[in-house]
Short mmCIF file of N, CA and C in Angstrom, two decimals:
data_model
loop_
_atom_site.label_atom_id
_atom_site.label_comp_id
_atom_site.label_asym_id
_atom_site.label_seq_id
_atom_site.Cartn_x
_atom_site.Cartn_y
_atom_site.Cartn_z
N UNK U 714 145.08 64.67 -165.87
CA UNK U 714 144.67 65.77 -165.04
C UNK U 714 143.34 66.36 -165.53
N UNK U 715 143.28 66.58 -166.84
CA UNK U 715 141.62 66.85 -167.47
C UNK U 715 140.95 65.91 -167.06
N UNK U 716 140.57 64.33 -167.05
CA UNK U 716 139.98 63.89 -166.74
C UNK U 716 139.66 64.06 -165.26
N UNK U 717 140.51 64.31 -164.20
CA UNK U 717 140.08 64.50 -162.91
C UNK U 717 139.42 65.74 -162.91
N UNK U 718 139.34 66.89 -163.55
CA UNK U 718 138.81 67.94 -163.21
C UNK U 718 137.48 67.89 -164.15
N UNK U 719 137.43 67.49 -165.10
CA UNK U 719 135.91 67.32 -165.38
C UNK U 719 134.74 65.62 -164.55
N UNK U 720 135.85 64.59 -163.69
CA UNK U 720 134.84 63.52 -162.96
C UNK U 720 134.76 64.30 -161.85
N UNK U 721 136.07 65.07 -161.06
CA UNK U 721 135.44 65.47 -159.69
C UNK U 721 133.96 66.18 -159.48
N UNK U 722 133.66 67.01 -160.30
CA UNK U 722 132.31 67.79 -160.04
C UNK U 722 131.39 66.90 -160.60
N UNK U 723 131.39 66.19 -161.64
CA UNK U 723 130.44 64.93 -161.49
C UNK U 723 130.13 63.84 -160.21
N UNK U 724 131.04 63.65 -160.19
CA UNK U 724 131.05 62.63 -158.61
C UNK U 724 130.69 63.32 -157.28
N UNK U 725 130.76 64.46 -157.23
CA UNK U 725 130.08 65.51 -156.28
C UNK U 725 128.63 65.82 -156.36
N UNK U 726 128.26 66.24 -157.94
CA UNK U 726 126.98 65.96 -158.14
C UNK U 726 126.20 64.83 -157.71
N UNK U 727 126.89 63.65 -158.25
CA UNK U 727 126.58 62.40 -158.03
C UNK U 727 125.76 62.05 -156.38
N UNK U 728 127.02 62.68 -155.46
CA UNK U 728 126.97 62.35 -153.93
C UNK U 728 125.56 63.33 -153.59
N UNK U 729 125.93 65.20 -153.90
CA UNK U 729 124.41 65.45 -153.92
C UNK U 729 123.32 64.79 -154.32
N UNK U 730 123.43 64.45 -155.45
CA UNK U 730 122.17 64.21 -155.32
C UNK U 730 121.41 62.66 -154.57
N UNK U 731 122.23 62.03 -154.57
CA UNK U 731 121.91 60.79 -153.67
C UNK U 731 121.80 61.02 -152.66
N UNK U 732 122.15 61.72 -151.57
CA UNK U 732 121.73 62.54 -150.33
C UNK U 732 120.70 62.72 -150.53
N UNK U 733 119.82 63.81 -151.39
CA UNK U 733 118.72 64.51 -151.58
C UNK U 733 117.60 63.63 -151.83
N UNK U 734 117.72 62.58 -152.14
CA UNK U 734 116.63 61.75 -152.77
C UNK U 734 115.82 61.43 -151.71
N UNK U 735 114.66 61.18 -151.90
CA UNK U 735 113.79 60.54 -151.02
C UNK U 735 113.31 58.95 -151.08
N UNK U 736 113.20 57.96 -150.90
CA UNK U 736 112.76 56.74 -151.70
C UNK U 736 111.75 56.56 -150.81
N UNK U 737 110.43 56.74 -152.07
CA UNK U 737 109.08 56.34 -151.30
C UNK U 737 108.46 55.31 -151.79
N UNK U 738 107.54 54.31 -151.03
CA UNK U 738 106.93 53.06 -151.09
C UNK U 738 105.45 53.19 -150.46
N UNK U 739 104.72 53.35 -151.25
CA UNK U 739 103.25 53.10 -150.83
C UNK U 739 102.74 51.71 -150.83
N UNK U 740 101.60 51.31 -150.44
CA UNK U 740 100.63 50.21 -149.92
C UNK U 740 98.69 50.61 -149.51
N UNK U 741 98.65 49.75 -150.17
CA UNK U 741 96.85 50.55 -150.21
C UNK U 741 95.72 49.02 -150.41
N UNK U 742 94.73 49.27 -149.96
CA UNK U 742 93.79 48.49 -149.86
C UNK U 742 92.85 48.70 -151.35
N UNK U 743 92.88 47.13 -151.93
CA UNK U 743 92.66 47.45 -153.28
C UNK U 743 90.97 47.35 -153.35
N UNK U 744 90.62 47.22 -151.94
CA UNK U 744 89.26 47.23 -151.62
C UNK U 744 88.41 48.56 -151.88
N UNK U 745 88.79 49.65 -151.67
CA UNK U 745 88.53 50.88 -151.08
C UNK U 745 88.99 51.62 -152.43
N UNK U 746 87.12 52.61 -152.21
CA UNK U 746 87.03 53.20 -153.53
C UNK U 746 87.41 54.51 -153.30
N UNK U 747 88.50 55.11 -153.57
CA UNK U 747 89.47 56.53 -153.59
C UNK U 747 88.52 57.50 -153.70
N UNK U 748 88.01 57.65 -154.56
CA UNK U 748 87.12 58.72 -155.30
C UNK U 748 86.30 59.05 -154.50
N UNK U 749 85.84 58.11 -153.51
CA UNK U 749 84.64 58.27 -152.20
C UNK U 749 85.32 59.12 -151.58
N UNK U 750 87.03 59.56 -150.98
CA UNK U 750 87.21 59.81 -150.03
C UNK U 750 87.84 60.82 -150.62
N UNK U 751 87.00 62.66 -150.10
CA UNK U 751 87.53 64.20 -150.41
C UNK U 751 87.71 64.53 -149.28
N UNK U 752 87.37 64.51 -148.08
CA UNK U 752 87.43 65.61 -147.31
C UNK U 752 88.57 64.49 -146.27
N UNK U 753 89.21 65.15 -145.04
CA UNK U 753 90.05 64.91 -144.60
C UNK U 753 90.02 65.51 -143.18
N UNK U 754 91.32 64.98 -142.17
CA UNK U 754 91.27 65.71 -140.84
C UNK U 754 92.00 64.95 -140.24
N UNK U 755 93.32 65.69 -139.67
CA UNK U 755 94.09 64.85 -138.91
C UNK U 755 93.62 63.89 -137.47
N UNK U 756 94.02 63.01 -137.61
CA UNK U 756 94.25 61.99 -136.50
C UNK U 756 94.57 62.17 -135.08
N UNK U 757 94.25 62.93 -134.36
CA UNK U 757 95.22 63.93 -133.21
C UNK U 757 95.60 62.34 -132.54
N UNK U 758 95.23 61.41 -132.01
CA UNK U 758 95.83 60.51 -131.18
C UNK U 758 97.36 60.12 -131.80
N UNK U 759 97.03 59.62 -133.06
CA UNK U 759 98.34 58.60 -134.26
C UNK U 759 98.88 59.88 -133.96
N UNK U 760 98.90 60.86 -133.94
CA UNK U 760 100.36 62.08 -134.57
C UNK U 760 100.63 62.80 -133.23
N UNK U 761 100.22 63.03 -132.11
CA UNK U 761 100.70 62.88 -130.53
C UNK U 761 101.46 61.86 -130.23
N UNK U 762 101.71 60.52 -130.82
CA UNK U 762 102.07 59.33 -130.59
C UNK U 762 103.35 59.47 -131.13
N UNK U 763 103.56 60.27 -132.66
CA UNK U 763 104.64 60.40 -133.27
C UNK U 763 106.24 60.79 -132.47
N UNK U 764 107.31 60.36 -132.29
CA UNK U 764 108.19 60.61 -131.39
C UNK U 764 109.25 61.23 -132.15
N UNK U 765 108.52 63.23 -132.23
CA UNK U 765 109.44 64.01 -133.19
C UNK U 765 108.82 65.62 -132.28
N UNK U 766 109.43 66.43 -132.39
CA UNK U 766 109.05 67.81 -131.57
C UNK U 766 107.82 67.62 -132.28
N UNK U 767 107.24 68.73 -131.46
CA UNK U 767 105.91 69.33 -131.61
C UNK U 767 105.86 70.51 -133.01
N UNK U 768 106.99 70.84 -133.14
CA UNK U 768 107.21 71.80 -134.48
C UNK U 768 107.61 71.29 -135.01
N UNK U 769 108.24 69.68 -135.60
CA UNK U 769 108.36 69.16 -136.83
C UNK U 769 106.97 68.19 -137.08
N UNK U 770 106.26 68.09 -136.09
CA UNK U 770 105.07 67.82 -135.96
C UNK U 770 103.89 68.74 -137.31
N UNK U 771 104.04 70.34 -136.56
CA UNK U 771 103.58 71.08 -137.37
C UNK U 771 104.22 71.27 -138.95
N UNK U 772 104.91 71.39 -138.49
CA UNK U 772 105.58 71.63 -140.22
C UNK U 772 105.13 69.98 -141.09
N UNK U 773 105.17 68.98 -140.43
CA UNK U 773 104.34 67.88 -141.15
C UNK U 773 103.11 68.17 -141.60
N UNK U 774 102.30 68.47 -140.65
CA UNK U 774 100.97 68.38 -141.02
C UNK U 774 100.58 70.09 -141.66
N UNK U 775 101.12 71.19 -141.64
CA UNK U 775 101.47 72.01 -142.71
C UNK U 775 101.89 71.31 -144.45
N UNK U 776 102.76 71.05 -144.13
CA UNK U 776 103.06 70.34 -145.12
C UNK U 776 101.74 69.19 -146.19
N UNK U 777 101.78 68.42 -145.25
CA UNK U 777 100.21 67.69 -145.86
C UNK U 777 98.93 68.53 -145.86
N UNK U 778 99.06 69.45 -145.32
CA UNK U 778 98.00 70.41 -145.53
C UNK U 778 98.09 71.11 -147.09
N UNK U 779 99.33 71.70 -147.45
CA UNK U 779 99.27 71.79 -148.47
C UNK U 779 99.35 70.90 -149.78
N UNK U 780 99.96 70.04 -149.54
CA UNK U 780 99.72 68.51 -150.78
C UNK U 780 98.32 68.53 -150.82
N UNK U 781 97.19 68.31 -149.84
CA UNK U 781 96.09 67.79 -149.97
C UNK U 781 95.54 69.18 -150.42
N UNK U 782 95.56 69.86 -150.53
CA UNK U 782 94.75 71.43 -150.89
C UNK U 782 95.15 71.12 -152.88
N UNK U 783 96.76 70.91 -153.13
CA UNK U 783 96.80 71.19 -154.45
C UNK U 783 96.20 69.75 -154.86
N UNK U 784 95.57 68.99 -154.42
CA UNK U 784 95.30 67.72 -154.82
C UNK U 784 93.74 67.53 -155.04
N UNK U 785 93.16 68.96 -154.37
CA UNK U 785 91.75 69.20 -154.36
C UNK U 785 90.87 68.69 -153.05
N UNK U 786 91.83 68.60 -151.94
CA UNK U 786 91.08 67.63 -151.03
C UNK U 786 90.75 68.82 -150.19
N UNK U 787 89.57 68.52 -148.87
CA UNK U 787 89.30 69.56 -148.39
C UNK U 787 89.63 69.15 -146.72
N UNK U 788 89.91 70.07 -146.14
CA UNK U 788 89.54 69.89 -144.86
C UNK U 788 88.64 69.89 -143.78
N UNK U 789 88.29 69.07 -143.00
CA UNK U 789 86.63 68.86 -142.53
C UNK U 789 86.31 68.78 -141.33
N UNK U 790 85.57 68.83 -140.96
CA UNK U 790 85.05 68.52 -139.41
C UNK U 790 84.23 67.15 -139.06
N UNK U 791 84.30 67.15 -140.76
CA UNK U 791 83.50 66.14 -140.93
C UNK U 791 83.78 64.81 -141.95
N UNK U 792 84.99 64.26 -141.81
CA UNK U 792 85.70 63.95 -143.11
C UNK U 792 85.57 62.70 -143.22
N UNK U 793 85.99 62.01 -144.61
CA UNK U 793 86.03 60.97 -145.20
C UNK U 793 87.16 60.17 -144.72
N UNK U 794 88.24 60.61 -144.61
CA UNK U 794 89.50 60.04 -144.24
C UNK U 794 89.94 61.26 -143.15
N UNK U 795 90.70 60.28 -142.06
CA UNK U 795 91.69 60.25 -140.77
C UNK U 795 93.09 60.23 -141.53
N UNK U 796 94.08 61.57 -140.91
CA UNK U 796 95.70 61.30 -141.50
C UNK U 796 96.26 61.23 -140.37
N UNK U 797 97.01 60.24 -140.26
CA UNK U 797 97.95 60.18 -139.48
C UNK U 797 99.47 60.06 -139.65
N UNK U 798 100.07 60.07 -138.85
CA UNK U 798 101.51 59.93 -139.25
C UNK U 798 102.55 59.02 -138.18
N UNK U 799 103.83 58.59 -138.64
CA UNK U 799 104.72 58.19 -137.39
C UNK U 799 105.98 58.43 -138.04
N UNK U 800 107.06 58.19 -137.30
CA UNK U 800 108.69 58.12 -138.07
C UNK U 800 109.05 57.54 -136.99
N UNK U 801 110.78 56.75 -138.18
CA UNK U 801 111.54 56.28 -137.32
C UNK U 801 112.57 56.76 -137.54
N UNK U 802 113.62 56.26 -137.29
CA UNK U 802 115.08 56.96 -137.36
C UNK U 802 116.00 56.08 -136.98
N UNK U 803 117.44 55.69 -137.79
CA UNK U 803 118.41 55.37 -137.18
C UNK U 803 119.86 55.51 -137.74
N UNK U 804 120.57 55.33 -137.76
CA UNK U 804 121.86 55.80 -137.75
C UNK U 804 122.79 54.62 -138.92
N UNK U 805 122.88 55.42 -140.07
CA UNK U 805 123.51 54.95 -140.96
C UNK U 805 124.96 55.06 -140.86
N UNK U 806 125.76 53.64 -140.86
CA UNK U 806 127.04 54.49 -141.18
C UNK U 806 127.14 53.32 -142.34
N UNK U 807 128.39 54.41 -143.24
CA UNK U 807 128.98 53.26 -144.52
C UNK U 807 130.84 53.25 -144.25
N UNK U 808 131.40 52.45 -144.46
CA UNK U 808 132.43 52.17 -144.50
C UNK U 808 133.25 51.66 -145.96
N UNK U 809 134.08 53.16 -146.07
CA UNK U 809 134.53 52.85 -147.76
C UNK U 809 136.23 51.82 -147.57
N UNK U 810 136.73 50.48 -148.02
CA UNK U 810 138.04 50.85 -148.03
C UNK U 810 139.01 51.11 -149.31
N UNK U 811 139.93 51.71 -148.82
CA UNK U 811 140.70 51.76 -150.61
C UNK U 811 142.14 51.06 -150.44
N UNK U 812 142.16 50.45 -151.36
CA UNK U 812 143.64 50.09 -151.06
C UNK U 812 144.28 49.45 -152.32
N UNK U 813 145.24 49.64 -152.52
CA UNK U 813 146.21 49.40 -153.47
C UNK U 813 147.65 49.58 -153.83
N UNK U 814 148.25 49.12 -155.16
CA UNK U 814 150.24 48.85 -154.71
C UNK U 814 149.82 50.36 -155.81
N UNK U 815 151.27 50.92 -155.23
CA UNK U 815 151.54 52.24 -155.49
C UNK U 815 153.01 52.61 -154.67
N UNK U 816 152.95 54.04 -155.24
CA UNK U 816 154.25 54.58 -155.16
C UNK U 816 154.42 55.64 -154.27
N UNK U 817 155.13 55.98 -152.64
CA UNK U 817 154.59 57.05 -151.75
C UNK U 817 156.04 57.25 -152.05
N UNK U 818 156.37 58.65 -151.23
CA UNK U 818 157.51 59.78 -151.72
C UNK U 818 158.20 58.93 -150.37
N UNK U 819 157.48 58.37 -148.92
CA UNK U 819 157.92 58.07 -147.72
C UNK U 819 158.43 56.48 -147.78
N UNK U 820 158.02 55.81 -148.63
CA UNK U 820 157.86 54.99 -148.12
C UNK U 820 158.16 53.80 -149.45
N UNK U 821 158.03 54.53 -150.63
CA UNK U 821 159.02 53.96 -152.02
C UNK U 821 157.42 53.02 -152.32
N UNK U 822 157.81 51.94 -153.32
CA UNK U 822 156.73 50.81 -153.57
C UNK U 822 155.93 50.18 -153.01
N UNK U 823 154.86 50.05 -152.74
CA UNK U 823 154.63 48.86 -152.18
C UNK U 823 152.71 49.08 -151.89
N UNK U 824 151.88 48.17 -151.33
CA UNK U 824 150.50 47.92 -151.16
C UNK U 824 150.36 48.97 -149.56
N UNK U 825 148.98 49.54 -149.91
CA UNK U 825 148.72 50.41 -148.85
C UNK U 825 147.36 51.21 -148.88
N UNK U 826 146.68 51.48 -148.15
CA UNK U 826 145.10 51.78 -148.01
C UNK U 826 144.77 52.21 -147.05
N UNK U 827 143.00 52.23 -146.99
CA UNK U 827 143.06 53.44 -145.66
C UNK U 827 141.67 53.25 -145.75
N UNK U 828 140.79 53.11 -144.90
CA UNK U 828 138.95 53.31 -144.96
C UNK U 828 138.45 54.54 -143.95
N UNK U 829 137.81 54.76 -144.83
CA UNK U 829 136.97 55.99 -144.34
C UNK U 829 135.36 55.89 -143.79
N UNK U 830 135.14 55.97 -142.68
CA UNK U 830 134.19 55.66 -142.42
C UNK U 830 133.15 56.88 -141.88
N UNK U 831 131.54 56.92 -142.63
CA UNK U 831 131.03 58.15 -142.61
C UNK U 831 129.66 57.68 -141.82
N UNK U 832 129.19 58.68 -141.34
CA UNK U 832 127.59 58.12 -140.67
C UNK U 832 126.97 59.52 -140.69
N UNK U 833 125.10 58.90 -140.92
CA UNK U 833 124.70 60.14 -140.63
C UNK U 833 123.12 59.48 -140.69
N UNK U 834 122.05 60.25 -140.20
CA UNK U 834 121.03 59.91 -139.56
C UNK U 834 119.59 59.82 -140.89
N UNK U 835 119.38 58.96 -140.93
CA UNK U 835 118.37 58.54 -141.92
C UNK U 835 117.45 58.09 -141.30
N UNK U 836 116.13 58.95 -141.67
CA UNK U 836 114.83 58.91 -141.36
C UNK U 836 113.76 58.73 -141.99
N UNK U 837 112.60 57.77 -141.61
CA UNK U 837 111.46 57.26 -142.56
C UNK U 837 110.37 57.74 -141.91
N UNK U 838 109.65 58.67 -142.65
CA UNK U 838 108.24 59.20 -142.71
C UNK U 838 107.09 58.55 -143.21
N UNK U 839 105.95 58.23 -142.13
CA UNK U 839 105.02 57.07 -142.69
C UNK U 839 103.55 58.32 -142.55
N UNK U 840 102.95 57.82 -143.42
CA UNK U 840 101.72 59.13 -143.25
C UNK U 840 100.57 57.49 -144.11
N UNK U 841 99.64 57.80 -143.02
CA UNK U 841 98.69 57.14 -143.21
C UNK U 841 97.64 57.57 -143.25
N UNK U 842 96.60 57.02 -144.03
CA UNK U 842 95.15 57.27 -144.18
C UNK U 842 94.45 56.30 -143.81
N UNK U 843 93.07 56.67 -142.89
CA UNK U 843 92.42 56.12 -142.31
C UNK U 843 90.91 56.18 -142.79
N UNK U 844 90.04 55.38 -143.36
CA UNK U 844 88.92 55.57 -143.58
C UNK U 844 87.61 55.75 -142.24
N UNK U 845 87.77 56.80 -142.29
CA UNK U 845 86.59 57.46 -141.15
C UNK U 845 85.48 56.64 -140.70
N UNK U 846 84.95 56.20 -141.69
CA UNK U 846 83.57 55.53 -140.76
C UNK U 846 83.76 54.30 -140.57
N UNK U 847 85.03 53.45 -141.18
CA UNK U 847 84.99 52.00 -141.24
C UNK U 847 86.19 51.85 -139.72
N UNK U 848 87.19 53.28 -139.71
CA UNK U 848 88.23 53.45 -139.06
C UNK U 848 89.11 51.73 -139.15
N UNK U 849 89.68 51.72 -140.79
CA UNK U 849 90.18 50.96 -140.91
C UNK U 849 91.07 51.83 -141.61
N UNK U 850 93.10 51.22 -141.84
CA UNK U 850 93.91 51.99 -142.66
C UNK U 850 93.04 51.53 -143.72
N UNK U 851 93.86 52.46 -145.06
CA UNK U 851 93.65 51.92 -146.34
C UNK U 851 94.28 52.32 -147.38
N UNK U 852 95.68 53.25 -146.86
CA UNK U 852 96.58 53.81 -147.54
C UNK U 852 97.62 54.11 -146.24
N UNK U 853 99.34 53.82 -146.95
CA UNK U 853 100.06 53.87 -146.67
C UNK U 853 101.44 54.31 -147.01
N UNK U 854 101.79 55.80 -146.97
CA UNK U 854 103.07 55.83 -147.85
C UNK U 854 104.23 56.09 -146.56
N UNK U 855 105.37 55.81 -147.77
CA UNK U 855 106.70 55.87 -146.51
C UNK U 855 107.79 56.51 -147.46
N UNK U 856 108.15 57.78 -146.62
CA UNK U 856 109.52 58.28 -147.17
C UNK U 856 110.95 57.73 -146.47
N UNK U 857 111.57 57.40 -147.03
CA UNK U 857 113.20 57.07 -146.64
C UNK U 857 114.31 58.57 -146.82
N UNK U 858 114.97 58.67 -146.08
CA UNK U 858 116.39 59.83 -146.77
C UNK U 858 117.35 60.31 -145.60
N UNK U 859 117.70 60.74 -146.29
CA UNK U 859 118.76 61.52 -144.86
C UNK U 859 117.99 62.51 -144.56
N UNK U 860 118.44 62.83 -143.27
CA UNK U 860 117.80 63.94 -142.34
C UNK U 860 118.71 65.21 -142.29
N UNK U 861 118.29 66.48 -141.99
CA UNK U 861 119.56 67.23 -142.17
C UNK U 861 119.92 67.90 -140.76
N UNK U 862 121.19 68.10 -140.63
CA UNK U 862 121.88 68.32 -139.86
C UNK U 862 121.74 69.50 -139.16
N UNK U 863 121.35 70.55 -139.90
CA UNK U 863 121.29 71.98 -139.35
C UNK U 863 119.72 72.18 -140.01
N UNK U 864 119.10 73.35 -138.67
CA UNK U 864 117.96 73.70 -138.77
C UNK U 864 117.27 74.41 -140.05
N UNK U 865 118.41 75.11 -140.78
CA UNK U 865 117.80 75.74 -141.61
C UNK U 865 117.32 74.80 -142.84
N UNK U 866 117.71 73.74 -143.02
CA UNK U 866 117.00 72.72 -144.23
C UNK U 866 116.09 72.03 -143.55
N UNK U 867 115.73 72.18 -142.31
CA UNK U 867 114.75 71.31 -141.96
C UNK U 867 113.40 71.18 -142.52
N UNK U 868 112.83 72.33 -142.51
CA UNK U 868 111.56 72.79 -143.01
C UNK U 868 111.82 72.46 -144.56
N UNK U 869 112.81 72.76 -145.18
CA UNK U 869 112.52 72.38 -146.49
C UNK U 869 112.54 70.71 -146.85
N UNK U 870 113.13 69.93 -146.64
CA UNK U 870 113.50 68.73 -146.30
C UNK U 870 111.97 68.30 -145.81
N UNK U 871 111.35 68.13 -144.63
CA UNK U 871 110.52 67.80 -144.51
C UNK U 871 109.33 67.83 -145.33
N UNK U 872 108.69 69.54 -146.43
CA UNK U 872 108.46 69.37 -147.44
C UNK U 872 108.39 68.68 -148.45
N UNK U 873 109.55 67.95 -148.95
CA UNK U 873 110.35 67.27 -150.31
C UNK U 873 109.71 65.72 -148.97
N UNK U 874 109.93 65.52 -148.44
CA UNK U 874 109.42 64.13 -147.81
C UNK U 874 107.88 63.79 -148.36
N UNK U 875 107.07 64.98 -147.49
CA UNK U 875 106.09 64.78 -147.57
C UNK U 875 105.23 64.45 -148.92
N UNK U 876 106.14 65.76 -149.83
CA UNK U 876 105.31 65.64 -151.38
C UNK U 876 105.80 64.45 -151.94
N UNK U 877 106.89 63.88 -152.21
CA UNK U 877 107.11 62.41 -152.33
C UNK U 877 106.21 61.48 -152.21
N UNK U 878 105.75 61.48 -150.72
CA UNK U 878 105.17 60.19 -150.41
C UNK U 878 103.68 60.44 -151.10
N UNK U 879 103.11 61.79 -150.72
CA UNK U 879 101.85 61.79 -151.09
C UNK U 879 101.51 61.97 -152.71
N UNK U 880 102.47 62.18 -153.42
CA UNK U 880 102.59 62.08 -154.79
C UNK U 880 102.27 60.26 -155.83
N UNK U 881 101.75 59.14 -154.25
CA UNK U 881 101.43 58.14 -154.76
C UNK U 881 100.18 58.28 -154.22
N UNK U 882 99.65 59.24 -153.74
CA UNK U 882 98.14 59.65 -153.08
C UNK U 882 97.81 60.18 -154.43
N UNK U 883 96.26 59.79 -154.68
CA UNK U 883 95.56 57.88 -154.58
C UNK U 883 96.17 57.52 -154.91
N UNK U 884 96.02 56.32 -155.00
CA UNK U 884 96.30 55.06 -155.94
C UNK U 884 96.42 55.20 -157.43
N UNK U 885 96.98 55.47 -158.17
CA UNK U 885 97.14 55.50 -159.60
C UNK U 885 97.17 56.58 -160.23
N UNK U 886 97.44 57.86 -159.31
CA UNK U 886 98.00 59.34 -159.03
C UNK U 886 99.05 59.04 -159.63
N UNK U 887 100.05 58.15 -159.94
CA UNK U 887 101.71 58.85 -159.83
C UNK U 887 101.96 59.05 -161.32
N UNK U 888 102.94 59.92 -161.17
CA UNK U 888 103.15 60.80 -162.34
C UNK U 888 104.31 59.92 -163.11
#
């Protein structure tokens, strides 16, 4: 009985935090000299294209607004790099089963199990950089995670996406 009461809140932890995670994967053109490119300015075509409201829209590019500010980058009229963005989305389910011989109060000895099956909506955030005068990509990051269910983690959630991915912004940035 001690042992169940000190694994349950581990294994809960456990499940938090694997929910929470983000798994990001960048890709970049080993051509293209980083250091050239400070100033910045969203993409309005690529992020109209994006198929997400118009206010998780904003809260994106809020969001990268502030990554690129603590990163020293500026915003321009006149910029070095194009950001754009897209997502996809689809529908995870996992299927646990358990089963094993044991002892029920109904039903006396014998083999018996049961699967539980859970789903929930996992979404990948792609934010791209575009080099302005060549208007070729040349950076690419992608967040993976669950999406959340109710409005009030949205905004934060989308945050934790964004700084993820751009936390491999540049190239040889990561911590």
């Amino acid at each position: 009985m001690k042992a169940l009461k000190f694994t349950l809140p581990i294994i809960a932890l456990m499940l938090l935090v694997s929910c929470s995670s983000v798994r990001v994967a960048a890709d970049y053109d080993r051509q293209t000299n980083f250091n050239e490119l400070k100033t910045y300015a969203f993409f309005k075509p690529g992020i109209d294209k994006a198929e997400i409201s118009d206010l998780d829209k904003k809260r994106i590019m809020y969001a990268i607004d502030a990554e690129m500010a603590a990163k020293g980058f500026m915003k321009s009229e006149n910029p070095d790099m194009l950001i754009s963005i897209f997502t996809k989305e689809k529908e995870r389910v996992d299927v646990y089963n358990n089963a094993g011989f044991g002892w029920g109060p109904y039903w006396g000895w014998g083999w018996g199990g049961y699967s539980n099956v859970t789903s929930h909506t996992e979404g990948s955030l792609y934010i791209d950089i575009i080099d302005a005068k060549k208007k070729e990509l040349v950076w690419q990051g992608k967040g993976t995670g669950s999406l959340p269910e109710t409005m009030d983690r949205k905004e934060e959630r989308i945050r934790e996406f964004v700084k993820q991915i751009l936390s491999q912004y540049p190239p040889g940035s990561e911590k």
